[in-house]
mmCIF file of C-alpha atoms in Angstrom:
data_model
loop_
_atom_site.group_PDB
_atom_site.id
_atom_site.type_symbol
_atom_site.label_atom_id
_atom_site.label_comp_id
_atom_site.label_asym_id
_atom_site.label_seq_id
_atom_site.Cartn_x
_atom_site.Cartn_y
_atom_site.Cartn_z
ATOM 1 C CA UNK A 1 146.887 119.827 100.123
ATOM 2 C CA UNK A 2 143.440 118.473 99.348
ATOM 3 C CA UNK A 3 141.273 118.056 102.425
ATOM 4 C CA UNK A 4 137.690 116.830 102.432
ATOM 5 C CA UNK A 5 135.178 119.622 103.010
ATOM 6 C CA UNK A 6 132.551 117.351 104.513
ATOM 7 C CA UNK A 7 130.071 114.811 103.283
ATOM 8 C CA UNK A 8 126.807 114.691 101.380
ATOM 9 C CA UNK A 9 124.006 112.183 101.628
ATOM 10 C CA UNK A 10 121.309 112.363 98.990
ATOM 11 C CA UNK A 11 118.391 109.981 98.755
ATOM 12 C CA UNK A 12 116.450 109.343 95.593
ATOM 13 C CA UNK A 13 112.816 109.781 94.756
ATOM 14 C CA UNK A 14 110.216 112.350 95.704
ATOM 15 C CA UNK A 15 110.578 113.483 99.302
ATOM 16 C CA UNK A 16 114.144 112.165 99.653
ATOM 17 C CA UNK A 17 116.195 113.789 102.396
ATOM 18 C CA UNK A 18 119.347 115.720 101.527
ATOM 19 C CA UNK A 19 122.021 116.230 104.189
ATOM 20 C CA UNK A 20 125.312 118.076 103.794
ATOM 21 C CA UNK A 21 127.767 118.014 106.681
ATOM 22 C CA UNK A 22 130.790 120.203 107.210
ATOM 23 C CA UNK A 23 133.221 120.440 110.114
ATOM 24 C CA UNK A 24 132.975 124.235 109.893
ATOM 25 C CA UNK A 25 129.226 124.842 109.664
ATOM 26 C CA UNK A 26 127.674 121.574 110.775
ATOM 27 C CA UNK A 27 124.738 119.876 109.035
ATOM 28 C CA UNK A 28 122.449 121.406 106.439
ATOM 29 C CA UNK A 29 119.287 119.403 105.778
ATOM 30 C CA UNK A 30 116.431 119.572 103.341
ATOM 31 C CA UNK A 31 114.193 117.391 101.240
ATOM 32 C CA UNK A 32 113.806 116.819 97.525
ATOM 33 C CA UNK A 33 110.098 117.076 96.788
ATOM 34 C CA UNK A 34 110.622 117.827 93.106
ATOM 35 C CA UNK A 35 112.698 115.023 91.642
ATOM 36 C CA UNK A 36 111.196 114.610 88.186
ATOM 37 C CA UNK A 37 112.382 116.415 85.100
ATOM 38 C CA UNK A 38 109.996 119.287 84.491
ATOM 39 C CA UNK A 39 109.370 119.883 88.202
ATOM 40 C CA UNK A 40 111.049 123.235 88.741
ATOM 41 C CA UNK A 41 110.856 125.473 91.777
ATOM 42 C CA UNK A 42 112.231 128.811 92.789
ATOM 43 C CA UNK A 43 113.817 127.643 96.045
ATOM 44 C CA UNK A 44 117.098 125.787 96.252
ATOM 45 C CA UNK A 45 120.223 125.189 98.259
ATOM 46 C CA UNK A 46 123.387 127.213 97.618
ATOM 47 C CA UNK A 47 126.551 126.387 99.520
ATOM 48 C CA UNK A 48 129.736 128.474 99.282
ATOM 49 C CA UNK A 49 133.142 127.635 100.738
ATOM 50 C CA UNK A 50 136.227 129.807 100.784
ATOM 51 C CA UNK A 51 139.065 131.073 102.953
ATOM 52 C CA UNK A 52 137.409 134.474 103.509
ATOM 53 C CA UNK A 53 133.908 133.159 104.251
ATOM 54 C CA UNK A 54 132.671 132.764 107.806
ATOM 55 C CA UNK A 55 130.517 129.784 108.767
ATOM 56 C CA UNK A 56 126.845 130.577 108.997
ATOM 57 C CA UNK A 57 123.587 131.009 107.194
ATOM 58 C CA UNK A 58 122.654 134.055 105.148
ATOM 59 C CA UNK A 59 119.793 136.074 106.597
ATOM 60 C CA UNK A 60 118.381 136.878 103.168
ATOM 61 C CA UNK A 61 117.345 135.087 100.019
ATOM 62 C CA UNK A 62 119.400 135.466 96.843
ATOM 63 C CA UNK A 63 118.317 134.885 93.278
ATOM 64 C CA UNK A 64 119.917 132.569 90.748
ATOM 65 C CA UNK A 65 120.211 135.755 88.679
ATOM 66 C CA UNK A 66 122.826 136.936 91.217
ATOM 67 C CA UNK A 67 125.219 134.048 90.504
ATOM 68 C CA UNK A 68 126.727 135.308 87.214
ATOM 69 C CA UNK A 69 127.415 138.841 88.524
ATOM 70 C CA UNK A 70 128.939 137.327 91.676
ATOM 71 C CA UNK A 71 131.216 134.889 89.870
ATOM 72 C CA UNK A 72 132.378 137.467 87.334
ATOM 73 C CA UNK A 73 133.110 139.986 90.116
ATOM 74 C CA UNK A 74 135.190 137.331 91.911
ATOM 75 C CA UNK A 75 137.126 136.880 88.657
ATOM 76 C CA UNK A 76 137.654 140.623 88.337
ATOM 77 C CA UNK A 77 135.351 140.959 85.328
ATOM 78 C CA UNK A 78 132.421 143.371 85.213
ATOM 79 C CA UNK A 79 129.106 142.250 83.744
ATOM 80 C CA UNK A 80 127.207 145.558 83.512
ATOM 81 C CA UNK A 81 124.184 144.337 81.560
ATOM 82 C CA UNK A 82 123.509 141.237 83.658
ATOM 83 C CA UNK A 83 120.293 140.822 85.595
ATOM 84 C CA UNK A 84 120.878 140.431 89.311
ATOM 85 C CA UNK A 85 123.498 141.815 91.645
ATOM 86 C CA UNK A 86 126.713 140.396 93.116
ATOM 87 C CA UNK A 87 126.155 138.582 96.421
ATOM 88 C CA UNK A 88 127.988 140.994 98.735
ATOM 89 C CA UNK A 89 128.418 138.424 101.539
ATOM 90 C CA UNK A 90 130.636 136.361 99.225
ATOM 91 C CA UNK A 91 132.784 139.294 98.148
ATOM 92 C CA UNK A 92 134.002 140.513 101.555
#
């Protein structure tokens, strides 16, 4: 029973607009100001979808270091020596 989650529109080049649209949470917009290889930044866009997740925006910032502990916890595997912490909002 595959159903589309929404749509994504991504422009190219520095300053390109990025727009993700979902029936559940509406549009999420941003811009790509760092499009060249070697241009790295700390900020990014993280989107999660699942049957137990409520639509909305997180009120806090998470680190990329939190991804591995989160994914392993969802799989029922502990990762005790990992940097970062599981993202509790995704584990409810």
